XYZ file of C-alpha atoms in Angstrom:
667
model
C -19.439 19.989 33.566
C -18.413 16.407 33.036
C -19.511 16.374 29.408
C -17.430 19.380 28.393
C -14.549 17.104 27.584
C -16.558 14.286 25.980
C -16.476 13.911 22.214
C -19.415 11.504 22.122
C -21.860 14.335 21.487
C -19.416 15.889 19.041
C -19.542 12.718 16.946
C -23.205 13.371 16.305
C -22.648 16.908 14.987
C -21.999 17.921 11.397
C -18.539 19.297 10.725
C -18.420 22.429 8.621
C -15.197 22.009 6.669
C -15.036 18.621 4.995
C -18.021 16.571 6.059
C -19.997 17.320 2.896
C -17.090 15.879 0.937
C -16.701 12.994 3.343
C -16.925 9.290 2.999
C -18.262 7.950 -0.257
C -19.855 5.475 2.111
C -20.234 2.185 0.342
C -23.479 1.371 2.076
C -25.153 3.965 -0.137
C -24.332 1.730 -3.072
C -25.727 -1.400 -1.467
C -28.978 -2.373 -3.060
C -28.150 -0.929 -6.463
C -29.190 -3.333 -9.190
C -26.443 -5.703 -10.295
C -27.382 -7.747 -13.334
C -27.128 -11.539 -13.065
C -24.897 -13.042 -15.734
C -25.617 -16.701 -14.988
C -27.101 -19.115 -12.484
C -25.346 -22.241 -11.234
C -28.081 -24.482 -9.798
C -30.150 -21.350 -9.008
C -27.190 -19.599 -7.347
C -26.666 -16.229 -9.090
C -23.352 -14.986 -10.453
C -23.622 -11.227 -10.936
C -21.895 -9.141 -13.551
C -19.834 -7.341 -10.907
C -18.582 -10.645 -9.487
C -17.621 -11.959 -12.915
C -15.979 -8.762 -14.179
C -14.010 -8.376 -10.939
C -12.418 -11.808 -11.287
C -12.156 -11.559 -15.093
C -10.174 -8.318 -14.931
C -8.086 -9.464 -11.982
C -6.955 -12.694 -13.642
C -6.627 -11.405 -17.205
C -5.139 -7.963 -16.416
C -4.054 -6.303 -19.682
C -5.668 -9.080 -21.731
C -9.152 -8.332 -20.341
C -10.342 -6.766 -23.592
C -14.022 -7.817 -23.249
C -13.993 -9.392 -26.690
C -16.444 -12.217 -27.341
C -13.712 -14.825 -27.574
C -12.049 -13.673 -24.361
C -15.293 -13.451 -22.355
C -16.656 -16.783 -23.546
C -13.367 -18.536 -22.858
C -13.163 -17.164 -19.333
C -16.860 -17.734 -18.677
C -16.326 -21.423 -19.465
C -13.463 -21.606 -16.955
C -15.394 -19.674 -14.325
C -18.440 -21.885 -14.771
C -16.315 -24.973 -14.097
C -14.903 -23.260 -11.044
C -18.340 -22.355 -9.686
C -19.599 -25.919 -10.282
C -16.787 -27.355 -8.175
C -17.440 -24.835 -5.418
C -21.148 -25.632 -5.511
C -20.471 -29.334 -5.035
C -18.089 -28.523 -2.171
C -20.866 -26.594 -0.452
C -23.382 -29.378 -1.094
C -20.959 -31.816 0.519
C -20.571 -29.485 3.542
C -16.883 -28.684 3.079
C -17.638 -25.208 4.440
C -18.750 -26.718 7.735
C -15.461 -28.504 8.379
C -13.562 -27.091 11.393
C -10.333 -26.777 9.390
C -12.041 -24.680 6.726
C -13.724 -22.424 9.274
C -10.466 -21.864 11.167
C -8.435 -21.146 8.023
C -11.001 -18.694 6.633
C -11.303 -16.918 9.989
C -7.531 -16.497 10.067
C -7.493 -14.938 6.600
C -10.339 -12.600 7.517
C -8.560 -11.419 10.641
C -5.459 -10.593 8.622
C -7.380 -8.818 5.866
C -9.760 -6.871 8.091
C -7.221 -5.529 10.573
C -6.989 -1.793 9.955
C -9.084 -2.060 6.772
C -11.592 0.657 7.680
C -8.909 3.069 8.833
C -6.891 2.494 5.673
C -9.847 2.956 3.328
C -11.732 5.762 5.059
C -8.951 7.728 6.727
C -5.627 6.991 5.097
C -6.813 6.632 1.485
C -9.038 9.715 1.808
C -6.197 11.861 3.157
C -3.716 10.569 0.592
C -6.104 11.489 -2.212
C -6.852 14.852 -0.633
C -3.165 15.693 -0.217
C -2.310 14.447 -3.706
C -4.964 16.778 -5.141
C -3.889 19.733 -3.024
C -0.186 19.307 -3.669
C -0.817 19.865 -7.356
C -1.434 23.563 -6.649
C 0.012 26.489 -4.762
C -2.656 28.858 -3.449
C -2.138 32.636 -3.304
C -3.595 33.936 -0.040
C -4.216 37.213 1.769
C -5.569 37.227 5.299
C -6.791 39.352 8.159
C -5.676 38.047 11.530
C -6.763 38.610 15.114
C -3.984 37.352 17.374
C -4.820 34.741 19.994
C -2.724 32.252 21.903
C -3.734 28.596 21.610
C -3.776 28.502 25.429
C -5.870 31.650 25.770
C -8.545 31.865 28.447
C -12.220 31.559 27.573
C -12.614 35.309 28.081
C -9.749 36.084 25.688
C -11.143 33.698 23.105
C -14.563 35.309 23.244
C -13.104 38.818 22.934
C -11.027 37.814 19.882
C -13.984 36.028 18.351
C -16.184 39.092 18.653
C -13.517 41.177 16.949
C -13.048 38.826 14.023
C -16.808 38.428 13.579
C -17.079 42.220 13.430
C -14.419 42.236 10.699
C -16.336 39.550 8.822
C -19.466 41.680 9.041
C -17.607 44.659 7.561
C -16.491 42.470 4.645
C -20.065 41.302 4.142
C -21.085 44.960 3.982
C -18.675 45.512 1.074
C -15.457 46.792 2.652
C -12.319 46.261 0.559
C -10.398 43.239 1.882
C -6.909 44.684 1.335
C -7.692 48.079 2.849
C -9.379 46.458 5.823
C -6.335 44.224 6.328
C -4.150 47.339 6.429
C -6.383 48.846 9.089
C -7.147 45.969 11.462
C -5.009 42.887 10.782
C -2.709 41.968 13.660
C -0.180 40.180 11.444
C 2.685 42.696 11.198
C 4.346 40.774 8.363
C 1.446 41.082 5.940
C -0.506 44.084 7.206
C 1.460 46.552 5.095
C 0.944 44.304 2.051
C -2.852 44.432 2.341
C -2.769 41.021 4.017
C -0.834 39.318 1.226
C 1.198 36.356 2.533
C 2.112 34.956 -0.871
C 1.531 31.338 -1.805
C 0.993 28.341 0.436
C 1.072 24.641 -0.389
C -0.286 21.587 1.359
C 0.395 20.229 3.897
C 0.689 23.136 6.307
C 2.279 22.476 9.721
C 0.341 21.099 12.664
C -1.907 23.787 14.113
C -2.772 25.317 10.729
C -5.070 22.656 9.249
C -8.171 24.875 9.263
C -6.169 27.552 7.434
C -5.187 24.986 4.788
C -8.774 23.773 4.394
C -10.004 27.333 3.933
C -7.289 28.158 1.384
C -7.993 25.118 -0.796
C -11.780 25.178 -0.457
C -12.464 28.905 -0.998
C -13.054 30.163 -4.535
C -10.542 32.522 -6.103
C -11.572 36.101 -5.380
C -13.741 35.086 -2.439
C -13.081 35.232 1.274
C -13.517 32.423 3.783
C -15.358 32.061 7.035
C -13.497 32.490 10.312
C -10.822 29.869 10.972
C -8.530 29.382 13.935
C -4.831 28.450 14.006
C -2.108 28.497 16.616
C -1.671 32.211 15.824
C -5.282 33.280 16.235
C -8.415 33.818 14.158
C -8.192 34.438 10.414
C -10.331 35.389 7.455
C -8.697 34.384 4.152
C -8.985 35.825 0.672
C -7.832 33.470 -2.123
C -6.031 35.561 -4.729
C -4.572 32.953 -7.082
C -4.027 29.270 -7.829
C -1.090 27.987 -9.871
C 0.542 24.594 -10.593
C 2.658 23.610 -7.603
C 6.316 24.537 -7.796
C 7.452 21.588 -5.704
C 10.951 21.639 -4.251
C 14.130 23.015 -5.767
C 17.773 22.425 -4.877
C 19.963 25.386 -5.746
C 23.252 27.176 -5.115
C 23.634 30.901 -4.746
C 26.264 33.622 -4.553
C 25.411 36.550 -2.256
C 26.845 40.047 -2.255
C 25.392 42.072 0.598
C 24.042 45.596 0.024
C 25.205 46.990 3.344
C 27.672 46.363 6.129
C 26.994 47.361 9.736
C 23.996 49.347 8.509
C 26.032 51.314 5.956
C 24.993 50.887 2.274
C 27.683 49.510 -0.078
C 27.624 51.376 -3.359
C 29.488 48.770 -5.412
C 27.340 45.724 -4.526
C 25.467 45.758 -7.854
C 28.718 46.195 -9.823
C 30.358 43.291 -8.014
C 27.440 40.870 -8.525
C 27.375 41.690 -12.249
C 31.114 40.994 -12.472
C 30.620 37.623 -10.767
C 27.717 36.877 -13.092
C 30.069 37.401 -16.039
C 32.627 35.050 -14.436
C 30.146 32.148 -14.155
C 28.485 32.677 -17.540
C 30.664 34.309 -20.192
C 34.003 33.206 -18.708
C 32.818 29.740 -17.722
C 34.174 29.619 -14.172
C 32.603 26.910 -12.010
C 29.715 28.333 -10.030
C 30.601 26.524 -6.792
C 34.239 27.673 -6.983
C 33.166 31.311 -7.298
C 30.664 30.812 -4.451
C 33.391 29.442 -2.162
C 35.723 32.372 -2.798
C 33.311 35.288 -3.259
C 29.904 34.613 -1.658
C 29.152 36.631 1.466
C 26.700 34.028 2.770
C 28.989 32.478 5.358
C 26.618 29.569 6.011
C 26.718 28.238 2.443
C 29.956 29.572 0.897
C 32.065 26.624 2.091
C 29.690 24.170 0.380
C 29.785 26.045 -2.928
C 26.649 28.039 -2.122
C 24.481 24.921 -1.734
C 21.093 25.776 -0.194
C 19.752 22.216 -0.275
C 16.113 21.621 -1.188
C 13.575 24.345 -0.493
C 9.942 24.964 -1.326
C 7.787 28.031 -1.672
C 7.613 30.585 1.107
C 11.087 29.902 2.480
C 12.806 32.813 0.753
C 11.759 36.269 -0.420
C 9.551 36.272 -3.460
C 12.089 37.747 -5.948
C 14.582 35.037 -4.959
C 11.937 32.289 -5.131
C 10.589 33.460 -8.495
C 14.084 33.593 -9.991
C 15.009 30.137 -8.652
C 11.828 28.390 -9.824
C 12.000 30.238 -13.127
C 15.161 28.316 -14.086
C 14.162 25.737 -16.684
C 16.780 23.036 -16.315
C 19.548 21.812 -14.028
C 22.677 23.938 -14.302
C 20.859 27.080 -15.474
C 22.020 30.324 -13.821
C 19.797 33.306 -13.050
C 20.600 36.939 -13.722
C 21.417 38.953 -10.565
C 18.400 39.151 -8.239
C 17.920 41.764 -5.524
C 16.426 40.967 -2.102
C 16.337 42.863 1.152
C 19.781 41.564 2.168
C 21.654 41.922 -1.101
C 22.225 40.662 -4.601
C 22.150 36.984 -5.584
C 23.058 34.775 -8.505
C 21.240 31.421 -8.376
C 22.116 28.125 -10.054
C 19.573 25.326 -10.273
C 21.009 21.976 -9.131
C 17.936 19.758 -9.351
C 14.156 19.860 -9.014
C 12.101 17.369 -7.077
C 8.595 16.692 -8.395
C 5.474 16.855 -6.283
C 5.449 14.062 -3.708
C 4.333 10.632 -4.867
C 1.367 8.792 -3.372
C 3.746 6.387 -1.611
C 5.701 9.253 -0.034
C 2.485 10.919 1.190
C 1.162 7.620 2.565
C 4.400 7.037 4.471
C 4.238 10.574 5.864
C 0.694 9.956 7.124
C 1.658 6.631 8.713
C 4.361 8.418 10.686
C 1.808 10.962 11.927
C -0.763 8.512 13.295
C -1.709 9.419 16.856
C -0.329 12.950 16.767
C -1.775 14.618 13.668
C -4.914 16.751 13.830
C -5.362 15.987 10.115
C -5.727 12.290 10.907
C -7.799 12.860 14.035
C -10.202 15.226 12.289
C -10.756 12.739 9.489
C -11.158 9.931 12.031
C -13.811 12.003 13.793
C -15.696 12.388 10.522
C -15.617 8.643 9.893
C -16.781 7.846 13.432
C -19.525 10.418 13.001
C -20.734 8.713 9.840
C -20.604 5.241 11.397
C -22.555 6.563 14.378
C -25.307 7.824 12.098
C -25.460 4.658 10.032
C -25.414 2.335 13.049
C -27.784 4.351 15.233
C -25.190 5.026 17.909
C -26.594 5.188 21.425
C -24.738 6.648 24.427
C -26.085 6.207 27.957
C -24.682 9.370 29.505
C -26.185 8.724 32.923
C -24.441 5.350 33.197
C -21.156 6.991 32.256
C -21.671 9.811 34.761
C -22.334 7.388 37.623
C -19.207 5.419 36.711
C -16.768 8.331 36.464
C -18.108 9.975 39.575
C -17.222 6.797 41.468
C -13.558 7.017 40.426
C -10.863 8.158 42.855
C -7.087 8.566 42.640
C -6.626 4.783 42.505
C -7.856 4.994 38.894
C -4.523 6.610 38.029
C -2.513 3.706 39.473
C -1.358 0.581 37.643
C -3.180 -1.809 40.008
C -6.594 -0.162 39.687
C -9.337 -2.811 40.080
C -12.343 -2.452 37.696
C -14.233 -5.466 39.050
C -16.908 -3.344 40.732
C -18.008 -1.704 37.455
C -21.676 -2.470 36.697
C -22.895 -4.473 33.722
C -25.355 -1.821 32.628
C -25.233 -0.773 28.965
C -22.964 2.182 28.128
C -22.953 2.480 24.327
C -24.385 0.613 21.371
C -23.626 0.515 17.654
C -26.589 -1.310 16.200
C -26.542 -4.796 17.701
C -23.027 -4.297 19.112
C -23.620 -3.383 22.747
C -21.013 -2.548 25.371
C -21.468 -2.258 29.102
C -19.824 -0.046 31.692
C -17.867 -3.153 32.725
C -16.543 -3.477 29.136
C -15.383 0.124 29.250
C -13.792 -0.427 32.686
C -11.826 -3.394 31.296
C -10.741 -1.169 28.425
C -9.493 1.445 30.916
C -7.622 -1.232 32.852
C -5.839 -2.333 29.670
C -4.722 1.283 29.037
C -2.534 1.483 32.137
C 0.052 3.675 30.418
C -2.548 6.343 29.645
C -3.784 6.284 33.230
C -0.261 6.438 34.681
C 0.770 9.339 32.436
C -2.205 11.507 33.380
C -0.026 14.258 34.817
C -2.206 16.917 36.442
C -5.434 15.555 34.936
C -8.173 14.313 37.235
C -9.548 10.734 37.080
C -12.674 12.181 35.436
C -10.679 13.853 32.659
C -8.606 10.731 31.963
C -11.750 8.577 31.905
C -13.318 11.050 29.463
C -10.352 10.815 27.101
C -10.377 7.019 27.292
C -14.114 7.019 26.647
C -13.564 8.973 23.435
C -11.046 6.381 22.236
C -13.327 3.544 23.323
C -16.189 4.994 21.279
C -13.855 5.442 18.327
C -12.477 1.898 18.450
C -15.904 0.335 18.765
C -17.132 2.356 15.787
C -14.345 0.943 13.633
C -14.989 -2.531 15.012
C -18.653 -2.227 14.058
C -17.762 -1.737 10.398
C -14.845 -4.165 10.563
C -17.224 -6.947 11.594
C -19.470 -6.092 8.632
C -16.935 -5.238 5.959
C -18.710 -7.321 3.329
C -21.774 -5.089 3.726
C -19.825 -1.859 3.297
C -17.070 -2.627 0.804
C -17.712 -4.595 -2.414
C -13.937 -4.949 -2.858
C -13.620 -6.682 0.499
C -16.659 -8.828 -0.236
C -15.066 -9.909 -3.520
C -11.779 -10.608 -1.796
C -13.387 -12.721 0.922
C -15.400 -14.629 -1.681
C -12.117 -15.409 -3.432
C -10.674 -16.813 -0.221
C -13.839 -18.735 0.669
C -14.221 -20.316 -2.740
C -10.485 -20.772 -3.204
C -10.184 -22.823 -0.025
C -13.247 -24.888 -0.962
C -11.837 -25.495 -4.450
C -8.483 -26.589 -3.037
C -10.017 -29.031 -0.564
C -12.478 -30.674 -2.943
C -9.922 -30.858 -5.790
C -7.475 -32.466 -3.374
C -10.030 -35.179 -2.619
C -11.517 -35.638 -6.099
C -8.349 -35.322 -8.196
C -4.926 -34.925 -6.599
C -5.029 -37.468 -3.796
C -7.162 -39.867 -5.824
C -4.668 -39.878 -8.698
C -1.877 -40.880 -6.319
C -3.777 -43.381 -4.183
C -5.936 -45.102 -6.832
C -3.341 -47.663 -7.915
C -5.832 -49.754 -9.888
C -7.164 -46.752 -11.793
C -3.630 -45.435 -12.376
C -2.439 -48.794 -13.796
C -5.515 -49.067 -16.001
C -4.929 -45.516 -17.287
C -1.267 -46.364 -17.953
C -2.050 -49.559 -19.881
C -4.637 -47.699 -21.910
C -2.247 -44.860 -22.790
C 1.181 -46.466 -22.532
C 2.170 -45.417 -26.077
C 2.405 -41.835 -24.693
C 5.243 -42.740 -22.361
C 8.359 -43.639 -24.356
C 12.035 -43.160 -23.980
C 13.941 -41.512 -26.750
C 17.345 -42.873 -27.728
C 19.491 -43.183 -24.575
C 23.060 -43.718 -23.519
C 24.289 -45.857 -20.677
C 26.914 -43.387 -19.552
C 29.712 -43.765 -17.007
C 31.362 -40.719 -15.519
C 34.854 -41.640 -14.295
C 36.560 -39.198 -11.913
C 40.098 -39.017 -10.515
C 41.116 -36.742 -7.624
C 43.861 -34.782 -9.349
C 44.205 -31.821 -11.665
C 47.826 -32.608 -12.546
C 47.922 -32.632 -16.354
C 50.640 -35.335 -16.628
C 48.892 -37.663 -14.202
C 45.612 -37.098 -15.981
C 47.190 -37.872 -19.369
C 48.630 -41.167 -18.006
C 45.314 -42.038 -16.371
C 43.425 -41.337 -19.612
C 45.732 -43.705 -21.551
C 45.247 -46.404 -18.900
C 41.455 -46.045 -19.178
C 41.645 -47.137 -22.830
C 43.319 -50.451 -22.052
C 42.679 -51.419 -18.422
C 39.814 -53.038 -16.539
C 38.165 -50.382 -14.437
C 38.308 -52.340 -11.146
C 41.978 -53.101 -11.670
C 42.580 -49.421 -12.538
C 40.876 -48.237 -9.345
C 43.037 -50.568 -7.250
C 46.264 -49.584 -8.990
C 45.712 -45.820 -8.598
C 44.618 -46.267 -4.990
C 48.111 -47.629 -4.284
C 49.451 -44.318 -5.612
C 47.138 -42.381 -3.267
C 44.696 -41.328 -5.981
C 40.995 -42.055 -5.748
C 39.131 -43.104 -8.891
C 35.316 -43.262 -8.816
C 32.699 -44.346 -11.341
C 29.096 -43.138 -11.559
C 26.746 -44.752 -14.091
C 23.421 -43.433 -15.377
C 21.070 -43.679 -18.317
C 20.461 -40.416 -20.134
C 18.600 -39.473 -23.279
C 20.858 -38.401 -26.094
C 19.019 -35.046 -26.301
C 19.506 -34.294 -22.601
C 21.969 -31.809 -21.098
C 23.927 -34.678 -19.499
C 24.701 -36.118 -22.966
C 25.772 -32.793 -24.480
C 29.054 -33.226 -26.406
C 29.098 -37.024 -25.975
C 29.312 -38.974 -29.282
C 26.604 -41.615 -29.710
C 29.084 -44.457 -29.995
C 29.465 -47.455 -27.691
C 32.841 -47.689 -25.961
C 33.750 -44.079 -26.719
C 35.629 -41.951 -24.138
C 35.337 -38.170 -24.065
C 38.435 -36.028 -23.626
C 39.404 -35.353 -19.970
C 37.899 -32.306 -18.302
C 40.307 -30.900 -15.683
C 38.778 -28.914 -12.783
C 41.641 -27.228 -10.881
C 39.318 -25.446 -8.432
C 38.255 -28.785 -6.896
C 41.436 -30.692 -7.769
C 39.824 -33.358 -9.915
C 39.372 -34.483 -13.516
C 36.685 -36.497 -15.235
C 36.016 -38.531 -18.375
C 32.719 -39.840 -19.710
C 32.424 -43.277 -21.333
C 29.560 -44.487 -23.486
C 28.953 -48.017 -22.256
C 25.999 -48.691 -24.524
C 23.592 -46.983 -26.914
C 19.987 -47.906 -25.977
C 17.366 -47.621 -28.751
C 13.969 -45.935 -28.113
C 11.397 -47.934 -26.135
C 8.393 -47.874 -23.837
C 8.724 -46.638 -20.259
C 7.587 -48.761 -17.351
C 4.933 -47.487 -14.916
C 7.640 -46.879 -12.335
C 9.817 -44.952 -14.794
C 6.960 -42.741 -16.012
C 4.981 -42.488 -12.754
C 5.285 -38.677 -12.353
C 4.010 -38.012 -15.874
C 1.304 -40.660 -15.581
C -0.024 -39.261 -12.288
C -0.173 -35.754 -13.803
C -2.028 -36.989 -16.893
C -4.342 -39.141 -14.775
C -5.183 -36.034 -12.735
C -6.137 -34.255 -15.954
C -8.307 -37.231 -16.901
C -10.020 -37.239 -13.506
C -10.574 -33.483 -13.818
C -12.298 -33.907 -17.185
C -14.514 -36.712 -15.885
C -15.360 -34.640 -12.820
C -16.404 -31.616 -14.874
C -18.541 -33.839 -17.137
C -20.290 -35.225 -14.071
C -20.814 -31.726 -12.646
C -22.271 -30.469 -15.923
C -24.724 -33.378 -15.906
C -25.610 -32.955 -12.212
C -26.124 -29.178 -11.978
C -28.105 -26.743 -14.057
C -26.197 -23.811 -15.575
C -28.031 -21.011 -17.358
C -26.323 -17.988 -18.934
C -28.182 -14.783 -19.736
C -27.015 -14.194 -23.305
C -28.370 -10.644 -23.361
C -26.316 -9.655 -20.329
C -23.275 -11.327 -21.896
C -23.906 -9.436 -25.120
C -24.067 -6.155 -23.167
C -20.662 -6.952 -21.673
C -19.230 -7.556 -25.122
C -20.739 -4.374 -26.563
C -19.897 -2.010 -23.707
C -16.513 -3.521 -22.960
C -17.126 -3.315 -19.205
C -19.664 -3.727 -16.451
C -22.871 -2.164 -17.853
């Protein structure tokens, strides 16, 4: 009895609906031959590694031309040489490197398997399905989701009998009329119109059957919240998406009595909004008999397929552009005129992804896919479940298990499950249960055994994902490439810091020697010794007087004199090149004053004075230090690469390179 609620055995079974289309498990691709493009001191660089980084860094310019490939191969060779030396000098064994790389891996790996194998799969599946609306007929045998085992078996026998009749050649539509328990479609030979993905929770199997059954064929038996179904796919068309529209309604009857003039009235209103040009929403407000929408000008908001009767839906989605108005359309309640307001395209990938994220933990779509992934991991890893150990543990549980302070310390250390070399004991599972106090406290009427069974299922699931997460490089080439980028990037940074950046700053002797050898590079252009004189006023008369005084007075005497009048005069001197922004508009003439610039917003004015024109000349080491350090770094980089080229062997397979050039991609 205890194992009735366990999914551990279920993980090892093949699902019938989507498993055959399941994970394009990357491990199947491991071991496929990947040509080696070059060796750096006997370390191979494969074509896939090179093309990954080539395309990533060149983006639209990755044209696989000879010039482009050879240029990037030269750069990548230099990169790999530096990384090789870093490894030879044990940079990868430094605690700081190990800690930094581990931190990056934790960030990158968290949720990676779920995103790739569950979320990405479902997004792609929904994107594909939402491109089409599927025409469906069905035969239904009613059954409550909470039906007893006896009721389920009785309904199952009935639907299997119906399936047998279909297999014997009975007409689907006629059989639906005879035996279907869906009153809405029975009289229509089972026709329920078109459906589009995603269907609501509880109808996932119905959706799978609709999208995976060939047109003109019928499905196997599927179960929904309404009961058991057999589907016949009648059509497939491009998805209609969602439409926003207005309508005007004239009812055909009142209090059960037919109204003879309904058709005449709707035609008159149609003439008003087309030939006479009256605004549709104004006519809807005054004439529409749909009391829910009349006040808003007949606005129905956005709607998709299946929300309204088919004549109404066909007329609405038949409108070609915003503002178009349909001819009068008859439905069971009356006559309508419809105006298209706008049309929303099929959902984007981002919108679908966001929808799925909001459903995590409560969507059967997500759980079913998760089960498939766990099932595949279990097969690949050789999952082992020690049922006897679990049975002994859960049978020892009492009501204290459902309390917050439950003590798991007595749980044995015997093995419970294993994924390959990842082994977990009963004590590990007990600790897991302890950490899920909320689940234990919210058990409701469930027994300790049932709660433990549910937690076991989650434990198995989490450990399956952890198994792959700890081996992502073996399963996902993209992740392997990404981690190699981080590994080699950190090594490159650290060794370049030591060999080039820090050395260029700290090697004063080498820096001075480099400067003396190349000092002709570092010259000033023509410069001005420029004084900017400022007074704290924006008063035009005061500024004019002050400007005249500047022409004839000593600056120190001028500062003192204006200070007595409560005005502050300041002077700031600098040397600027005549081509610089600071010298813009300043004549190259010693002793020249610019015109005053008044700045009312800050209540000040300023004048610039050319104290001296300085001819071109050499810069000192101090003046040019920033440029010299940068150039010295470049020099050290060149010397370093020369040394690496002499110290390590590099061999390039020209035939593989030629294949890349000819095919324009990874061969």
